[in-house]
Amino acid sequence: MIRYVHHQLRGTSVAACVMVVSAVVAFGVRGIPEHDGKSWWVVGLFVAVGALSGAVSITRLNWVGEVRDFESALPLANPVAALPAQDPLRFRLLDVDYLATMGVVIGVPTLAASLLWHPAAAFYPLVSATEWLMRAARAARWERRHGVLLWRGHVEEQPLGKGQFLYSSQRPTP
């Protein structure tokens, strides 16, 4: 189980790492692009698409918004046994498996586009990073407003299906 906000922040950090690696390789091979309007327009487009996607995902709209999923979250039956012993974000901001998976899913196309098309394409992970950051902010606001912590994962005692939202109180029970 992982706290939903932490999962989104991990995704943002992975997207930032993929973007940095892609930019270093693309700028090393093709050189830093000249100061033209095209480069900044592409970067602005990536941020705008990510912001639009993030804005849609933090609404109450059916099938695309996540707020309804937050509100349908169920309480953890035994929070002490189900929750991790330590805060996973504090000790592992970059999950190696997640980094490897997203490096292939996002990194390879980004690197290919930045080498074949334009070096500014190395900033494509800004789309995902912006959306994930907006989701994390919305979930943190929802948690604060409701006084609970939102978790996502699978608990053996509560067979609800993988990916079910669960919540626990902010303070662990003794």
mmCIF file of N, CA, C and O in Angstrom, residues 36-130:
data_model
loop_
_atom_site.group_PDB
_atom_site.id
_atom_site.type_symbol
_atom_site.label_atom_id
_atom_site.label_comp_id
_atom_site.label_asym_id
_atom_site.label_seq_id
_atom_site.Cartn_x
_atom_site.Cartn_y
_atom_site.Cartn_z
ATOM 1 N N ASP A 36 14.945 30.492 -30.234
ATOM 2 C CA ASP A 36 13.870 30.814 -31.162
ATOM 3 C C ASP A 36 12.538 30.582 -30.464
ATOM 4 O O ASP A 36 12.457 29.985 -29.411
ATOM 5 N N GLY A 37 11.495 31.058 -31.046
ATOM 6 C CA GLY A 37 10.180 30.923 -30.438
ATOM 7 C C GLY A 37 9.653 29.503 -30.445
ATOM 8 O O GLY A 37 8.821 29.137 -29.637
ATOM 9 N N LYS A 38 10.163 28.675 -31.356
ATOM 10 C CA LYS A 38 9.654 27.314 -31.482
ATOM 11 C C LYS A 38 9.947 26.494 -30.231
ATOM 12 O O LYS A 38 9.092 25.746 -29.760
ATOM 13 N N SER A 39 11.130 26.606 -29.679
ATOM 14 C CA SER A 39 11.495 25.815 -28.502
ATOM 15 C C SER A 39 10.605 26.154 -27.316
ATOM 16 O O SER A 39 10.096 25.267 -26.637
ATOM 17 N N TRP A 40 10.429 27.435 -27.064
ATOM 18 C CA TRP A 40 9.612 27.828 -25.917
ATOM 19 C C TRP A 40 8.141 27.537 -26.165
ATOM 20 O O TRP A 40 7.398 27.250 -25.228
ATOM 21 N N TRP A 41 7.710 27.600 -27.414
ATOM 22 C CA TRP A 41 6.330 27.272 -27.730
ATOM 23 C C TRP A 41 6.056 25.799 -27.443
ATOM 24 O O TRP A 41 5.012 25.451 -26.917
ATOM 25 N N VAL A 42 7.002 24.934 -27.787
ATOM 26 C CA VAL A 42 6.852 23.497 -27.542
ATOM 27 C C VAL A 42 6.805 23.213 -26.041
ATOM 28 O O VAL A 42 5.950 22.465 -25.560
ATOM 29 N N VAL A 43 7.713 23.830 -25.275
ATOM 30 C CA VAL A 43 7.726 23.625 -23.819
ATOM 31 C C VAL A 43 6.427 24.152 -23.210
ATOM 32 O O VAL A 43 5.812 23.504 -22.351
ATOM 33 N N GLY A 44 5.977 25.306 -23.642
ATOM 34 C CA GLY A 44 4.708 25.858 -23.149
ATOM 35 C C GLY A 44 3.529 24.974 -23.491
ATOM 36 O O GLY A 44 2.590 24.821 -22.689
ATOM 37 N N LEU A 45 3.562 24.396 -24.680
ATOM 38 C CA LEU A 45 2.490 23.474 -25.083
ATOM 39 C C LEU A 45 2.466 22.247 -24.175
ATOM 40 O O LEU A 45 1.392 21.797 -23.764
ATOM 41 N N PHE A 46 3.644 21.703 -23.852
ATOM 42 C CA PHE A 46 3.703 20.540 -22.962
ATOM 43 C C PHE A 46 3.119 20.868 -21.588
ATOM 44 O O PHE A 46 2.350 20.081 -21.028
ATOM 45 N N VAL A 47 3.464 22.015 -21.040
ATOM 46 C CA VAL A 47 2.936 22.412 -19.734
ATOM 47 C C VAL A 47 1.430 22.645 -19.821
ATOM 48 O O VAL A 47 0.672 22.235 -18.934
ATOM 49 N N ALA A 48 0.961 23.275 -20.893
ATOM 50 C CA ALA A 48 -0.471 23.542 -21.048
ATOM 51 C C ALA A 48 -1.278 22.248 -21.175
ATOM 52 O O ALA A 48 -2.346 22.113 -20.566
ATOM 53 N N VAL A 49 -0.769 21.299 -21.959
ATOM 54 C CA VAL A 49 -1.470 20.013 -22.101
ATOM 55 C C VAL A 49 -1.511 19.281 -20.771
ATOM 56 O O VAL A 49 -2.544 18.722 -20.383
ATOM 57 N N GLY A 50 -0.410 19.291 -20.030
ATOM 58 C CA GLY A 50 -0.383 18.661 -18.716
ATOM 59 C C GLY A 50 -1.323 19.338 -17.737
ATOM 60 O O GLY A 50 -2.015 18.674 -16.958
ATOM 61 N N ALA A 51 -1.387 20.669 -17.770
ATOM 62 C CA ALA A 51 -2.284 21.404 -16.882
ATOM 63 C C ALA A 51 -3.745 21.134 -17.230
ATOM 64 O O ALA A 51 -4.588 20.962 -16.337
ATOM 65 N N LEU A 52 -4.053 21.074 -18.515
ATOM 66 C CA LEU A 52 -5.423 20.766 -18.934
ATOM 67 C C LEU A 52 -5.815 19.355 -18.512
ATOM 68 O O LEU A 52 -6.903 19.131 -17.969
ATOM 69 N N SER A 53 -4.934 18.399 -18.745
ATOM 70 C CA SER A 53 -5.203 17.025 -18.341
ATOM 71 C C SER A 53 -5.334 16.913 -16.827
ATOM 72 O O SER A 53 -6.208 16.215 -16.312
ATOM 73 N N GLY A 54 -4.470 17.613 -16.100
ATOM 74 C CA GLY A 54 -4.554 17.610 -14.641
ATOM 75 C C GLY A 54 -5.824 18.255 -14.137
ATOM 76 O O GLY A 54 -6.450 17.786 -13.182
ATOM 77 N N ALA A 55 -6.234 19.349 -14.778
ATOM 78 C CA ALA A 55 -7.466 20.030 -14.369
ATOM 79 C C ALA A 55 -8.686 19.144 -14.571
ATOM 80 O O ALA A 55 -9.614 19.148 -13.756
ATOM 81 N N VAL A 56 -8.688 18.378 -15.639
ATOM 82 C CA VAL A 56 -9.811 17.468 -15.884
ATOM 83 C C VAL A 56 -9.783 16.305 -14.892
ATOM 84 O O VAL A 56 -10.819 15.876 -14.388
ATOM 85 N N SER A 57 -8.591 15.819 -14.552
ATOM 86 C CA SER A 57 -8.503 14.646 -13.680
ATOM 87 C C SER A 57 -8.822 14.951 -12.225
ATOM 88 O O SER A 57 -9.110 14.029 -11.465
ATOM 89 N N ILE A 58 -8.809 16.214 -11.812
ATOM 90 C CA ILE A 58 -9.099 16.534 -10.413
ATOM 91 C C ILE A 58 -10.516 17.061 -10.234
ATOM 92 O O ILE A 58 -10.824 17.707 -9.236
ATOM 93 N N THR A 59 -11.387 16.750 -11.189
ATOM 94 C CA THR A 59 -12.775 17.178 -11.106
ATOM 95 C C THR A 59 -13.655 16.019 -10.644
ATOM 96 O O THR A 59 -13.188 14.925 -10.385
ATOM 97 N N ARG A 60 -14.943 16.286 -10.584
ATOM 98 C CA ARG A 60 -15.920 15.272 -10.218
ATOM 99 C C ARG A 60 -16.566 14.619 -11.447
ATOM 100 O O ARG A 60 -17.540 13.894 -11.320
ATOM 101 N N LEU A 61 -16.036 14.873 -12.623
ATOM 102 C CA LEU A 61 -16.620 14.325 -13.842
ATOM 103 C C LEU A 61 -16.551 12.800 -13.841
ATOM 104 O O LEU A 61 -15.557 12.214 -13.404
ATOM 105 N N ASN A 62 -17.607 12.184 -14.349
ATOM 106 C CA ASN A 62 -17.623 10.723 -14.442
ATOM 107 C C ASN A 62 -16.529 10.238 -15.376
ATOM 108 O O ASN A 62 -16.272 10.835 -16.411
ATOM 109 N N TRP A 63 -15.914 9.144 -15.029
ATOM 110 C CA TRP A 63 -14.920 8.408 -15.812
ATOM 111 C C TRP A 63 -13.557 9.098 -15.916
ATOM 112 O O TRP A 63 -12.594 8.446 -16.272
ATOM 113 N N VAL A 64 -13.455 10.375 -15.687
ATOM 114 C CA VAL A 64 -12.153 11.035 -15.795
ATOM 115 C C VAL A 64 -11.705 11.691 -14.497
ATOM 116 O O VAL A 64 -10.524 11.796 -14.234
ATOM 117 N N GLY A 65 -12.636 12.150 -13.693
ATOM 118 C CA GLY A 65 -12.293 12.819 -12.444
ATOM 119 C C GLY A 65 -12.051 11.828 -11.312
ATOM 120 O O GLY A 65 -12.635 10.747 -11.270
ATOM 121 N N GLU A 66 -11.171 12.203 -10.391
ATOM 122 C CA GLU A 66 -10.827 11.300 -9.296
ATOM 123 C C GLU A 66 -11.494 11.647 -7.973
ATOM 124 O O GLU A 66 -11.423 10.863 -7.041
ATOM 125 N N VAL A 67 -12.128 12.785 -7.860
ATOM 126 C CA VAL A 67 -12.698 13.193 -6.584
ATOM 127 C C VAL A 67 -13.796 12.233 -6.151
ATOM 128 O O VAL A 67 -13.911 11.904 -4.969
ATOM 129 N N ARG A 68 -14.571 11.734 -7.068
ATOM 130 C CA ARG A 68 -15.604 10.747 -6.710
ATOM 131 C C ARG A 68 -14.980 9.466 -6.157
ATOM 132 O O ARG A 68 -15.524 8.828 -5.274
ATOM 133 N N ASP A 69 -13.812 9.086 -6.701
ATOM 134 C CA ASP A 69 -13.106 7.916 -6.173
ATOM 135 C C ASP A 69 -12.607 8.185 -4.763
ATOM 136 O O ASP A 69 -12.628 7.298 -3.919
ATOM 137 N N PHE A 70 -12.145 9.398 -4.497
ATOM 138 C CA PHE A 70 -11.707 9.745 -3.153
ATOM 139 C C PHE A 70 -12.869 9.617 -2.169
ATOM 140 O O PHE A 70 -12.723 9.083 -1.082
ATOM 141 N N GLU A 71 -14.021 10.105 -2.584
ATOM 142 C CA GLU A 71 -15.184 10.088 -1.692
ATOM 143 C C GLU A 71 -15.756 8.692 -1.498
ATOM 144 O O GLU A 71 -16.436 8.438 -0.519
ATOM 145 N N SER A 72 -15.491 7.785 -2.427
ATOM 146 C CA SER A 72 -15.971 6.412 -2.272
ATOM 147 C C SER A 72 -14.949 5.532 -1.557
ATOM 148 O O SER A 72 -15.147 4.324 -1.461
ATOM 149 N N ALA A 73 -13.873 6.119 -1.060
ATOM 150 C CA ALA A 73 -12.852 5.351 -0.347
ATOM 151 C C ALA A 73 -13.437 4.735 0.915
ATOM 152 O O ALA A 73 -14.311 5.315 1.567
ATOM 153 N N LEU A 74 -12.957 3.562 1.236
ATOM 154 C CA LEU A 74 -13.429 2.839 2.409
ATOM 155 C C LEU A 74 -12.399 2.927 3.528
ATOM 156 O O LEU A 74 -11.201 3.043 3.270
ATOM 157 N N PRO A 75 -12.852 2.855 4.779
ATOM 158 C CA PRO A 75 -11.883 2.908 5.880
ATOM 159 C C PRO A 75 -11.082 1.615 5.966
ATOM 160 O O PRO A 75 -11.573 0.536 5.637
ATOM 161 N N LEU A 76 -9.853 1.746 6.397
ATOM 162 C CA LEU A 76 -9.019 0.568 6.629
ATOM 163 C C LEU A 76 -9.529 -0.160 7.867
ATOM 164 O O LEU A 76 -9.769 0.458 8.896
ATOM 165 N N ALA A 77 -9.689 -1.463 7.756
ATOM 166 C CA ALA A 77 -10.181 -2.241 8.891
ATOM 167 C C ALA A 77 -9.147 -2.296 10.012
ATOM 168 O O ALA A 77 -9.473 -2.164 11.180
ATOM 169 N N ASN A 78 -7.886 -2.528 9.675
ATOM 170 C CA ASN A 78 -6.815 -2.608 10.666
ATOM 171 C C ASN A 78 -5.638 -1.768 10.165
ATOM 172 O O ASN A 78 -4.711 -2.293 9.558
ATOM 173 N N PRO A 79 -5.660 -0.446 10.428
ATOM 174 C CA PRO A 79 -4.627 0.416 9.869
ATOM 175 C C PRO A 79 -3.218 0.083 10.335
ATOM 176 O O PRO A 79 -2.263 0.219 9.576
ATOM 177 N N VAL A 80 -3.058 -0.382 11.559
ATOM 178 C CA VAL A 80 -1.724 -0.666 12.081
ATOM 179 C C VAL A 80 -1.069 -1.795 11.298
ATOM 180 O O VAL A 80 0.108 -1.740 10.954
ATOM 181 N N ALA A 81 -1.821 -2.832 10.965
ATOM 182 C CA ALA A 81 -1.256 -3.974 10.245
ATOM 183 C C ALA A 81 -1.105 -3.696 8.748
ATOM 184 O O ALA A 81 -0.212 -4.228 8.112
ATOM 185 N N ALA A 82 -1.973 -2.875 8.190
ATOM 186 C CA ALA A 82 -1.982 -2.679 6.744
ATOM 187 C C ALA A 82 -0.993 -1.615 6.264
ATOM 188 O O ALA A 82 -0.472 -1.710 5.169
ATOM 189 N N LEU A 83 -0.734 -0.615 7.086
ATOM 190 C CA LEU A 83 0.091 0.501 6.641
ATOM 191 C C LEU A 83 1.572 0.177 6.749
ATOM 192 O O LEU A 83 1.989 -0.592 7.609
ATOM 193 N N PRO A 84 2.371 0.782 5.892
ATOM 194 C CA PRO A 84 3.811 0.541 5.964
ATOM 195 C C PRO A 84 4.396 1.086 7.267
ATOM 196 O O PRO A 84 3.869 2.028 7.847
ATOM 197 N N ALA A 85 5.510 0.489 7.707
ATOM 198 C CA ALA A 85 6.108 0.874 8.980
ATOM 199 C C ALA A 85 6.747 2.251 8.914
ATOM 200 O O ALA A 85 6.822 2.942 9.907
ATOM 201 N N GLN A 86 7.237 2.653 7.753
ATOM 202 C CA GLN A 86 7.876 3.950 7.620
ATOM 203 C C GLN A 86 7.283 4.704 6.444
ATOM 204 O O GLN A 86 6.649 4.130 5.588
ATOM 205 N N ASP A 87 7.509 5.994 6.429
ATOM 206 C CA ASP A 87 7.010 6.829 5.362
ATOM 207 C C ASP A 87 7.811 6.541 4.094
ATOM 208 O O ASP A 87 8.996 6.846 4.044
ATOM 209 N N PRO A 88 7.198 5.956 3.061
ATOM 210 C CA PRO A 88 7.971 5.551 1.894
ATOM 211 C C PRO A 88 8.532 6.719 1.095
ATOM 212 O O PRO A 88 9.556 6.597 0.460
ATOM 213 N N LEU A 89 7.879 7.877 1.110
ATOM 214 C CA LEU A 89 8.370 9.003 0.315
ATOM 215 C C LEU A 89 9.643 9.580 0.925
ATOM 216 O O LEU A 89 10.555 9.977 0.219
ATOM 217 N N ARG A 90 9.715 9.597 2.231
ATOM 218 C CA ARG A 90 10.875 10.177 2.890
ATOM 219 C C ARG A 90 12.135 9.361 2.621
ATOM 220 O O ARG A 90 13.217 9.892 2.504
ATOM 221 N N PHE A 91 11.993 8.056 2.506
ATOM 222 C CA PHE A 91 13.153 7.203 2.345
ATOM 223 C C PHE A 91 13.386 6.754 0.908
ATOM 224 O O PHE A 91 14.484 6.361 0.568
ATOM 225 N N ARG A 92 12.355 6.794 0.067
ATOM 226 C CA ARG A 92 12.495 6.338 -1.318
ATOM 227 C C ARG A 92 11.683 7.220 -2.253
ATOM 228 O O ARG A 92 10.619 6.842 -2.710
ATOM 229 N N LEU A 93 12.203 8.405 -2.535
ATOM 230 C CA LEU A 93 11.510 9.284 -3.467
ATOM 231 C C LEU A 93 11.551 8.706 -4.877
ATOM 232 O O LEU A 93 10.605 8.813 -5.636
ATOM 233 N N LEU A 94 12.646 8.056 -5.217
ATOM 234 C CA LEU A 94 12.774 7.410 -6.521
ATOM 235 C C LEU A 94 12.723 5.899 -6.343
ATOM 236 O O LEU A 94 13.634 5.303 -5.794
ATOM 237 N N ASP A 95 11.661 5.299 -6.785
ATOM 238 C CA ASP A 95 11.526 3.857 -6.767
ATOM 239 C C ASP A 95 12.191 3.319 -8.039
ATOM 240 O O ASP A 95 11.873 3.735 -9.149
ATOM 241 N N VAL A 96 13.139 2.406 -7.876
ATOM 242 C CA VAL A 96 13.927 1.916 -9.012
ATOM 243 C C VAL A 96 13.045 1.212 -10.040
ATOM 244 O O VAL A 96 13.200 1.419 -11.248
ATOM 245 N N ASP A 97 12.113 0.381 -9.596
ATOM 246 C CA ASP A 97 11.232 -0.314 -10.537
ATOM 247 C C ASP A 97 10.363 0.667 -11.316
ATOM 248 O O ASP A 97 10.170 0.538 -12.528
ATOM 249 N N TYR A 98 9.831 1.640 -10.607
ATOM 250 C CA TYR A 98 8.977 2.651 -11.234
ATOM 251 C C TYR A 98 9.798 3.498 -12.206
ATOM 252 O O TYR A 98 9.348 3.823 -13.303
ATOM 253 N N LEU A 99 11.025 3.831 -11.806
ATOM 254 C CA LEU A 99 11.908 4.608 -12.666
ATOM 255 C C LEU A 99 12.239 3.825 -13.938
ATOM 256 O O LEU A 99 12.230 4.381 -15.041
ATOM 257 N N ALA A 100 12.505 2.530 -13.810
ATOM 258 C CA ALA A 100 12.821 1.712 -14.983
ATOM 259 C C ALA A 100 11.618 1.601 -15.914
ATOM 260 O O ALA A 100 11.749 1.739 -17.141
ATOM 261 N N THR A 101 10.443 1.388 -15.340
ATOM 262 C CA THR A 101 9.236 1.259 -16.157
ATOM 263 C C THR A 101 8.927 2.564 -16.887
ATOM 264 O O THR A 101 8.693 2.571 -18.100
ATOM 265 N N MET A 102 8.917 3.663 -16.155
ATOM 266 C CA MET A 102 8.595 4.937 -16.773
ATOM 267 C C MET A 102 9.722 5.415 -17.687
ATOM 268 O O MET A 102 9.481 6.155 -18.632
ATOM 269 N N GLY A 103 10.950 4.977 -17.400
ATOM 270 C CA GLY A 103 12.049 5.303 -18.288
ATOM 271 C C GLY A 103 11.851 4.705 -19.660
ATOM 272 O O GLY A 103 12.202 5.302 -20.678
ATOM 273 N N VAL A 104 11.270 3.521 -19.705
ATOM 274 C CA VAL A 104 10.983 2.882 -20.991
ATOM 275 C C VAL A 104 9.730 3.484 -21.622
ATOM 276 O O VAL A 104 9.721 3.826 -22.803
ATOM 277 N N VAL A 105 8.682 3.660 -20.825
ATOM 278 C CA VAL A 105 7.405 4.130 -21.362
ATOM 279 C C VAL A 105 7.471 5.584 -21.820
ATOM 280 O O VAL A 105 6.955 5.941 -22.879
ATOM 281 N N ILE A 106 8.106 6.434 -21.021
ATOM 282 C CA ILE A 106 8.176 7.856 -21.358
ATOM 283 C C ILE A 106 9.539 8.215 -21.953
ATOM 284 O O ILE A 106 9.634 8.996 -22.892
ATOM 285 N N GLY A 107 10.601 7.656 -21.403
ATOM 286 C CA GLY A 107 11.951 8.059 -21.776
ATOM 287 C C GLY A 107 12.355 7.722 -23.194
ATOM 288 O O GLY A 107 12.958 8.540 -23.888
ATOM 289 N N VAL A 108 12.047 6.523 -23.644
ATOM 290 C CA VAL A 108 12.461 6.109 -24.988
ATOM 291 C C VAL A 108 11.780 6.959 -26.064
ATOM 292 O O VAL A 108 12.466 7.494 -26.949
ATOM 293 N N PRO A 109 10.455 7.141 -26.031
ATOM 294 C CA PRO A 109 9.853 8.010 -27.055
ATOM 295 C C PRO A 109 10.327 9.456 -26.957
ATOM 296 O O PRO A 109 10.508 10.126 -27.981
ATOM 297 N N THR A 110 10.533 9.930 -25.723
ATOM 298 C CA THR A 110 11.006 11.301 -25.547
ATOM 299 C C THR A 110 12.395 11.475 -26.141
ATOM 300 O O THR A 110 12.666 12.447 -26.850
ATOM 301 N N LEU A 111 13.262 10.533 -25.853
ATOM 302 C CA LEU A 111 14.626 10.606 -26.382
ATOM 303 C C LEU A 111 14.632 10.501 -27.909
ATOM 304 O O LEU A 111 15.350 11.244 -28.591
ATOM 305 N N ALA A 112 13.829 9.612 -28.442
ATOM 306 C CA ALA A 112 13.748 9.471 -29.898
ATOM 307 C C ALA A 112 13.246 10.757 -30.548
ATOM 308 O O ALA A 112 13.806 11.218 -31.546
ATOM 309 N N ALA A 113 12.205 11.344 -29.986
ATOM 310 C CA ALA A 113 11.663 12.585 -30.555
ATOM 311 C C ALA A 113 12.651 13.737 -30.434
ATOM 312 O O ALA A 113 12.767 14.560 -31.342
ATOM 313 N N SER A 114 13.367 13.783 -29.320
ATOM 314 C CA SER A 114 14.320 14.884 -29.145
ATOM 315 C C SER A 114 15.541 14.733 -30.043
ATOM 316 O O SER A 114 16.171 15.722 -30.392
ATOM 317 N N LEU A 115 15.881 13.510 -30.408
ATOM 318 C CA LEU A 115 17.007 13.304 -31.319
ATOM 319 C C LEU A 115 16.603 13.435 -32.785
ATOM 320 O O LEU A 115 17.369 13.929 -33.607
ATOM 321 N N LEU A 116 15.403 12.980 -33.125
ATOM 322 C CA LEU A 116 14.976 12.971 -34.521
ATOM 323 C C LEU A 116 14.226 14.230 -34.949
ATOM 324 O O LEU A 116 14.275 14.620 -36.116
ATOM 325 N N TRP A 117 13.501 14.846 -34.024
ATOM 326 C CA TRP A 117 12.663 15.979 -34.389
ATOM 327 C C TRP A 117 13.284 17.298 -33.943
ATOM 328 O O TRP A 117 13.772 18.069 -34.748
ATOM 329 N N HIS A 118 13.244 17.564 -32.637
ATOM 330 C CA HIS A 118 13.757 18.827 -32.099
ATOM 331 C C HIS A 118 14.210 18.586 -30.667
ATOM 332 O O HIS A 118 13.551 17.862 -29.927
ATOM 333 N N PRO A 119 15.315 19.164 -30.258
ATOM 334 C CA PRO A 119 15.801 18.945 -28.892
ATOM 335 C C PRO A 119 14.817 19.380 -27.804
ATOM 336 O O PRO A 119 14.838 18.857 -26.692
ATOM 337 N N ALA A 120 13.928 20.304 -28.103
ATOM 338 C CA ALA A 120 12.943 20.743 -27.111
ATOM 339 C C ALA A 120 11.946 19.638 -26.767
ATOM 340 O O ALA A 120 11.267 19.714 -25.743
ATOM 341 N N ALA A 121 11.866 18.614 -27.597
ATOM 342 C CA ALA A 121 10.981 17.488 -27.300
ATOM 343 C C ALA A 121 11.445 16.729 -26.056
ATOM 344 O O ALA A 121 10.693 15.930 -25.511
ATOM 345 N N ALA A 122 12.657 16.994 -25.586
ATOM 346 C CA ALA A 122 13.151 16.366 -24.360
ATOM 347 C C ALA A 122 12.330 16.786 -23.153
ATOM 348 O O ALA A 122 12.358 16.123 -22.109
ATOM 349 N N PHE A 123 11.575 17.863 -23.300
ATOM 350 C CA PHE A 123 10.747 18.349 -22.197
ATOM 351 C C PHE A 123 9.340 17.759 -22.202
ATOM 352 O O PHE A 123 8.479 18.210 -21.461
ATOM 353 N N TYR A 124 9.104 16.748 -23.024
ATOM 354 C CA TYR A 124 7.788 16.098 -23.066
ATOM 355 C C TYR A 124 7.342 15.564 -21.709
ATOM 356 O O TYR A 124 6.154 15.621 -21.394
ATOM 357 N N PRO A 125 8.216 15.035 -20.832
ATOM 358 C CA PRO A 125 7.746 14.576 -19.528
ATOM 359 C C PRO A 125 7.101 15.659 -18.671
ATOM 360 O O PRO A 125 6.483 15.352 -17.650
ATOM 361 N N LEU A 126 7.201 16.920 -19.077
ATOM 362 C CA LEU A 126 6.485 17.977 -18.352
ATOM 363 C C LEU A 126 4.977 17.757 -18.384
ATOM 364 O O LEU A 126 4.268 18.179 -17.467
ATOM 365 N N VAL A 127 4.487 17.104 -19.424
ATOM 366 C CA VAL A 127 3.051 16.808 -19.497
ATOM 367 C C VAL A 127 2.647 15.938 -18.311
ATOM 368 O O VAL A 127 1.717 16.260 -17.561
ATOM 369 N N SER A 128 3.350 14.832 -18.120
ATOM 370 C CA SER A 128 3.031 13.920 -17.020
ATOM 371 C C SER A 128 3.328 14.558 -15.671
ATOM 372 O O SER A 128 2.552 14.411 -14.727
ATOM 373 N N ALA A 129 4.453 15.249 -15.565
ATOM 374 C CA ALA A 129 4.842 15.846 -14.286
ATOM 375 C C ALA A 129 3.823 16.882 -13.832
ATOM 376 O O ALA A 129 3.454 16.927 -12.647
ATOM 377 N N THR A 130 3.345 17.693 -14.749
ATOM 378 C CA THR A 130 2.348 18.708 -14.396
ATOM 379 C C THR A 130 1.050 18.063 -13.934
ATOM 380 O O THR A 130 0.473 18.458 -12.914
#
